[in-house]
Coordinates of C-alpha atoms in Angstrom, one line a residue:
X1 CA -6.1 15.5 26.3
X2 CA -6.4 18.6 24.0
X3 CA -8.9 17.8 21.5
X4 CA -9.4 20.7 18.3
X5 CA -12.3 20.7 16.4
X6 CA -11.2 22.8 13.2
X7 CA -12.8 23.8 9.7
X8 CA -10.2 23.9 7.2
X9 CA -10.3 27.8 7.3
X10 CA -10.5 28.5 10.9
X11 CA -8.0 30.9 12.3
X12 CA -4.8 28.4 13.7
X13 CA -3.8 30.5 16.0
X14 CA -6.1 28.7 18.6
X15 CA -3.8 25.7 17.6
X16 CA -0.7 27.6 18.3
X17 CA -1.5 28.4 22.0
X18 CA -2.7 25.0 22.7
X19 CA 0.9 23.9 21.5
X20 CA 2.8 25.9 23.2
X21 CA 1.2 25.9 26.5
X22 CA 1.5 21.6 26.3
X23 CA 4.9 21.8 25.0
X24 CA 6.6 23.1 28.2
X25 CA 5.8 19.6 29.9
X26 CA 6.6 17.7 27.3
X27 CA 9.8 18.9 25.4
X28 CA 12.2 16.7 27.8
X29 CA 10.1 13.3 27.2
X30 CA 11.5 10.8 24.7
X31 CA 9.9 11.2 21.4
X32 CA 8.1 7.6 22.4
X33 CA 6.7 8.4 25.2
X34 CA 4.6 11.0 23.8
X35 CA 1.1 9.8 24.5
X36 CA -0.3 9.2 20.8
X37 CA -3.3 11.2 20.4
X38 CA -3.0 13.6 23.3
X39 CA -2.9 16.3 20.9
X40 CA -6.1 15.3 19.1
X41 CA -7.5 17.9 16.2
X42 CA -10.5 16.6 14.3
X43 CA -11.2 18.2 10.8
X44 CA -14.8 18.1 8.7
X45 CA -12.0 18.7 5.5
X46 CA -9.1 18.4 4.3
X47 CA -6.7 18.0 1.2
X48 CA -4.5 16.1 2.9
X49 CA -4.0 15.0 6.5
X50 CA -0.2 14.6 5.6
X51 CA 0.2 17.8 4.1
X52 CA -2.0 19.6 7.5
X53 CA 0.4 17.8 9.7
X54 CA 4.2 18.9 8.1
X55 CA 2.6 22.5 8.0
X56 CA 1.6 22.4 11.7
X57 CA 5.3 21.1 12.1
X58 CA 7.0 23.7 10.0
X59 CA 5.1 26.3 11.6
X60 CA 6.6 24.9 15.0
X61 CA 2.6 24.2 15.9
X62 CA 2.8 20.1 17.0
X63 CA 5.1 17.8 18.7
X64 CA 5.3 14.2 18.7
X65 CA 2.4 12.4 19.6
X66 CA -0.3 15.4 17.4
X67 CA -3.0 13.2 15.7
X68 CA -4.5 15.0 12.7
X69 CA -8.1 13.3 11.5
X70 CA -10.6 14.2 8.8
X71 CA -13.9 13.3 7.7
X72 CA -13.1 13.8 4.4
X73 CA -9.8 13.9 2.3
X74 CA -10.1 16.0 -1.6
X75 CA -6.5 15.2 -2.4
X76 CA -5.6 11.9 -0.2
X77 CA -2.0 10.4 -0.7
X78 CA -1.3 6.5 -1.3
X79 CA 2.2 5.2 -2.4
X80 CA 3.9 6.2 -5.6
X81 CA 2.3 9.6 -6.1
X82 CA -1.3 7.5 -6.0
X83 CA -3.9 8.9 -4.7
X84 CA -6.5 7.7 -1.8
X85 CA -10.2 7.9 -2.0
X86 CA -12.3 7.8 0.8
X87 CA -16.5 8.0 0.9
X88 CA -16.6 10.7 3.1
X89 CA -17.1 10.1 7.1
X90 CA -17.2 6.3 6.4
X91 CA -13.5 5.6 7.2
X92 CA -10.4 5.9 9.1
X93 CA -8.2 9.2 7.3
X94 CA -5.8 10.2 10.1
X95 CA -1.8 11.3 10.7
X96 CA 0.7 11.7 13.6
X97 CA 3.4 13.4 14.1
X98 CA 6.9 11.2 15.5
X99 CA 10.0 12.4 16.1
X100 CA 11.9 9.5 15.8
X101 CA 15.0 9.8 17.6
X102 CA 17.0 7.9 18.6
X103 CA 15.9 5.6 15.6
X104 CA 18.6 6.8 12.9
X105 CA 17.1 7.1 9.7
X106 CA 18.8 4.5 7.9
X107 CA 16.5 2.1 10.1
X108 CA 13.5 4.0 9.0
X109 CA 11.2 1.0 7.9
X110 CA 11.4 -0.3 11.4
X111 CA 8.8 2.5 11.9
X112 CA 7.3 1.4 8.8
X113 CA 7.2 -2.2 10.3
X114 CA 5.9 -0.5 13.9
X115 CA 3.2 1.2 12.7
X116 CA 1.9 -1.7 10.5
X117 CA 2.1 -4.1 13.8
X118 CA -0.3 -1.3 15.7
X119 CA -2.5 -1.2 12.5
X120 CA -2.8 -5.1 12.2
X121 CA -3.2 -5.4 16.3
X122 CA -6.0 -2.3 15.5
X123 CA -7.8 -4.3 12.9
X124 CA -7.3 -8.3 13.5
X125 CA -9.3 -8.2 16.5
X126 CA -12.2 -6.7 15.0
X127 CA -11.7 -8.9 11.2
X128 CA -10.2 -12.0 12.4
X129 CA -7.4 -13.9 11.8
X130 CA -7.4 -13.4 7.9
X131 CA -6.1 -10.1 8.3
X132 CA -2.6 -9.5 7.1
X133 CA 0.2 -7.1 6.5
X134 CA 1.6 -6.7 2.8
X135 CA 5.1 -5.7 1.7
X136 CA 5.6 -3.0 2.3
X137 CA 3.2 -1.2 4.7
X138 CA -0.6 -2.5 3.2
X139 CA -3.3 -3.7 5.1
X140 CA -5.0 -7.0 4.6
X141 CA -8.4 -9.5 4.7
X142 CA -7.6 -12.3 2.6
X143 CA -6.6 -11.2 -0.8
X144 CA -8.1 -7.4 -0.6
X145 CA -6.8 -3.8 0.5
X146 CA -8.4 -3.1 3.8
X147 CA -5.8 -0.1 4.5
X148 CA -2.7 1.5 3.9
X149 CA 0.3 3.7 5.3
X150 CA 2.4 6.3 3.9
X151 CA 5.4 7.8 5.5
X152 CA 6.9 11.2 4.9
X153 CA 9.9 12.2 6.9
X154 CA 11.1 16.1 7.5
X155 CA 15.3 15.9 7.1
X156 CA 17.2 18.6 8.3
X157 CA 20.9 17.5 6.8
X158 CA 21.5 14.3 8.2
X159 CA 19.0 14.6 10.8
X160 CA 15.6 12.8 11.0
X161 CA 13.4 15.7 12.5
X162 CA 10.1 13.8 12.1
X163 CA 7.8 11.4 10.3
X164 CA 4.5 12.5 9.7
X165 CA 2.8 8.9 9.5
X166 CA -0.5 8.8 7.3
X167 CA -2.7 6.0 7.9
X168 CA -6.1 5.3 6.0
X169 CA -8.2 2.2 7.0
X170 CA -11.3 1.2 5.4
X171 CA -14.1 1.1 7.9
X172 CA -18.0 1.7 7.1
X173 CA -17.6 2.4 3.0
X174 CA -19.1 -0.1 1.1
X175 CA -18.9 0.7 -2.5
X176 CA -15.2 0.9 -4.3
X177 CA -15.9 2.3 -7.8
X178 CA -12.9 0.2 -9.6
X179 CA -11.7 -1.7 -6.7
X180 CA -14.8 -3.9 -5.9
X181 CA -12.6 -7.0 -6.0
X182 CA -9.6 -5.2 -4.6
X183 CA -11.0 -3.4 -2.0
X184 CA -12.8 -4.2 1.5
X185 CA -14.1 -2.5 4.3
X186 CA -14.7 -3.9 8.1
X187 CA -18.6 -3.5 7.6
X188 CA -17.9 -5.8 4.8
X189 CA -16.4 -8.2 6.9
X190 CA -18.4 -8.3 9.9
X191 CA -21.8 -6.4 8.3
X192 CA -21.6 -4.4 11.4
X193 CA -21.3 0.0 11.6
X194 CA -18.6 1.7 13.3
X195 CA -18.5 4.5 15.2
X196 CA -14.9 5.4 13.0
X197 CA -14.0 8.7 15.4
X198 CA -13.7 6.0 18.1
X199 CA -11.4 3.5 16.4
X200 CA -9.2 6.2 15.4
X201 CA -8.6 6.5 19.2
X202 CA -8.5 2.9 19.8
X203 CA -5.8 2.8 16.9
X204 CA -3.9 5.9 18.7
X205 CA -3.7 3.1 21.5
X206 CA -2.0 0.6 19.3
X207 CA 0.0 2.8 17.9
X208 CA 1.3 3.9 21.7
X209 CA 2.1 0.4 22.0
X210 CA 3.8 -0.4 19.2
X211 CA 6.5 2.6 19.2
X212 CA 7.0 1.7 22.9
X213 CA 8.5 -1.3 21.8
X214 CA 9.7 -0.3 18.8
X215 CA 12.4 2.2 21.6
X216 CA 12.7 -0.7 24.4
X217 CA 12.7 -4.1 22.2
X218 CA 12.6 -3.5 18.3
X219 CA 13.6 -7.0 17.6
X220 CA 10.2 -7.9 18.8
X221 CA 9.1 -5.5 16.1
X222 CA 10.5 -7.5 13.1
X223 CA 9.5 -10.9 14.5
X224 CA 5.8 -9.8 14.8
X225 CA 5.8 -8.1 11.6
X226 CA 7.0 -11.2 10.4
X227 CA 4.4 -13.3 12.0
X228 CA 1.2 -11.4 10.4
X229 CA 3.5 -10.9 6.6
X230 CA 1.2 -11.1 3.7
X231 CA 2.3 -14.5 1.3
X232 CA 5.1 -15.5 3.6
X233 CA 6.8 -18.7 2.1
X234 CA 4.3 -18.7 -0.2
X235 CA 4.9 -18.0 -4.5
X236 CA 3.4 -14.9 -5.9
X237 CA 3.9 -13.2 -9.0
X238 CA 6.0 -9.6 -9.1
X239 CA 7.1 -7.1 -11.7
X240 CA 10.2 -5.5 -11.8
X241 CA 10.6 -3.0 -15.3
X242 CA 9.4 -5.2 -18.2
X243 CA 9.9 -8.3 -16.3
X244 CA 7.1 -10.6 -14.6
X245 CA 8.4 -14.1 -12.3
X246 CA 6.9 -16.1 -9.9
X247 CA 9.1 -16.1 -6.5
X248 CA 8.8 -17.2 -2.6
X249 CA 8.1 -14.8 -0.4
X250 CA 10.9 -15.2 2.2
X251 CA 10.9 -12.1 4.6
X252 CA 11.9 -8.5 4.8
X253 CA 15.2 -7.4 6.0
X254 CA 15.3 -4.3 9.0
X255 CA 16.2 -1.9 5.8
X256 CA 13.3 -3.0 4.6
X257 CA 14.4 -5.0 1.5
X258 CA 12.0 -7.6 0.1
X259 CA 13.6 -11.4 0.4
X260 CA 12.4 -13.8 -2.3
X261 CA 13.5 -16.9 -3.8
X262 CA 13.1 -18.7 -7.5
X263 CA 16.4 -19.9 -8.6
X264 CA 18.4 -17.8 -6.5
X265 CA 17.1 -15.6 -4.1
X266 CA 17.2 -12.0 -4.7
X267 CA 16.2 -8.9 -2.4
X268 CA 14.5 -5.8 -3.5
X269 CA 13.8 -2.3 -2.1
X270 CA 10.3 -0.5 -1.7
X271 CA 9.1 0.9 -5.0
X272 CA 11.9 -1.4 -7.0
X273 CA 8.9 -4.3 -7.3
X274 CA 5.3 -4.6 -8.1
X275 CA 2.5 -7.1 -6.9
X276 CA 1.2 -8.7 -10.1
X277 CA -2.9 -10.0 -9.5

């Protein structure tokens, strides 16, 4: 394992041999096989672990598998141009680098779907079986935000380069300035301190896991995210424009529609909907 211990200014050409030298092994592995984490670089700061990781890819500096984490984000990315604040060094702020193939890109949220099964197989053990995954890619304890996941993909034409997946998970923060009854943490939960460096590689694990499958048996993908889905066949209250109804969750399709039921049912894309309470 190569493991980078970087200040936000430090010189990157350090990062560069360390790339190229690994990459000579590597380059002829499937993009899943990639061990998760084996390229490992640790930062005290950051604007954005996202935005680090697509400039180490556009500077040809990572591969599939790279693992950017930071103690502290200034500028961290949520869904929807929202941002994501963090207490610094109290919490999971991390991103990896996937490239993809042979997924094509039009079944891109079975990534989406992958990643939150490693994410929920990270956390459930640890909060018990409260914890939950919410359309689209949120994570859950009971009825509050105990992580999230935000996927940007690099497309060259038709061709799905990479996905830099962000992944923030509350761990040891304790105090949500406007999100007290929104937001929880896993020393909320179990009143218990983290070591967070350490989950991050436990999550790198899960992650390994899950994108195994995802390659060899993505079926299995859908049914388990499935099995842990926020609401399922339960009635919830969503937005869509100026209008607010009460529907049945019912599933998510592998394009990653939304599948709901009141009178009829009806199916909606990510970003088409909103959670209402």
């Amino acid at each position: 394992m190569i493991y980078i211990l970087l200040q936000p200014d430090d010189n990157q050409q350090r990062i560069k041999v360390d790339f190229i030298a690994l990459s000579k092994n590597t380059n002829k592995l499937s993009p899943y096989h990639h061990e998760i984490g084996s390229h490992f670089i640790e930062l005290q700061q950051v604007d954005s672990t996202n935005n680090y990781a697509t400039g180490l890819v556009h500077a040809g500096m990572a591969q599939g598998g790279t693992v950017v984490f930071t103690h502290e984000q200034t500028k961290g990315k949520g869904q929807r141009t929202k941002t994501w604040k963090s207490q610094k060094g109290a919490n999971i702020l991390m991103s990896v680098v996937i490239q993809p193939r042979p997924l094509p890109l039009t079944q891109g949220f079975l990534l989406s779907m992958a990643t939150a099964n490693a994410v929920h197989r990270f956390f459930r053990p640890l909060a018990g079986s409260e914890t939950k995954v919410k359309w689209p890619n949120d994570l859950y304890w009971r009825d509050r935000k105990a992580g999230g996941i935000l996927i940007e993909n690099i497309i060259h034409g038709t061709e799905w380069h990479y996905a830099i997946v962000g992944i923030g998970i509350n761990i040891n923060q304790v105090e949500f300035p406007g999100l007290k009854a929104k937001a929880v943490s896993l020393r909320q939960i179990t009143g218990k301190e983290y070591d967070v460096l350490a989950l991050a590689r436990q999550l790198c694990r899960h992650l390994q896991q899950c994108y195994a499958l995802l390659e060899s048996h993505p079926h299995v993908i859908r049914e388990e995210y499935h099995e842990h889905l926020y609401k399922l066949d339960e009635t919830v209250r969503l937005k869509q424009d100026g209008r607010v109804f009460d529907a049945t969750i019912k599933g998510v399709t592998p394009l990653g529609d939304l599948v709901t039921f009141s009178t009829i049912e009806e199916r909606f894309s990510v970003g088409e909907v909103e959670w209402v309470g």
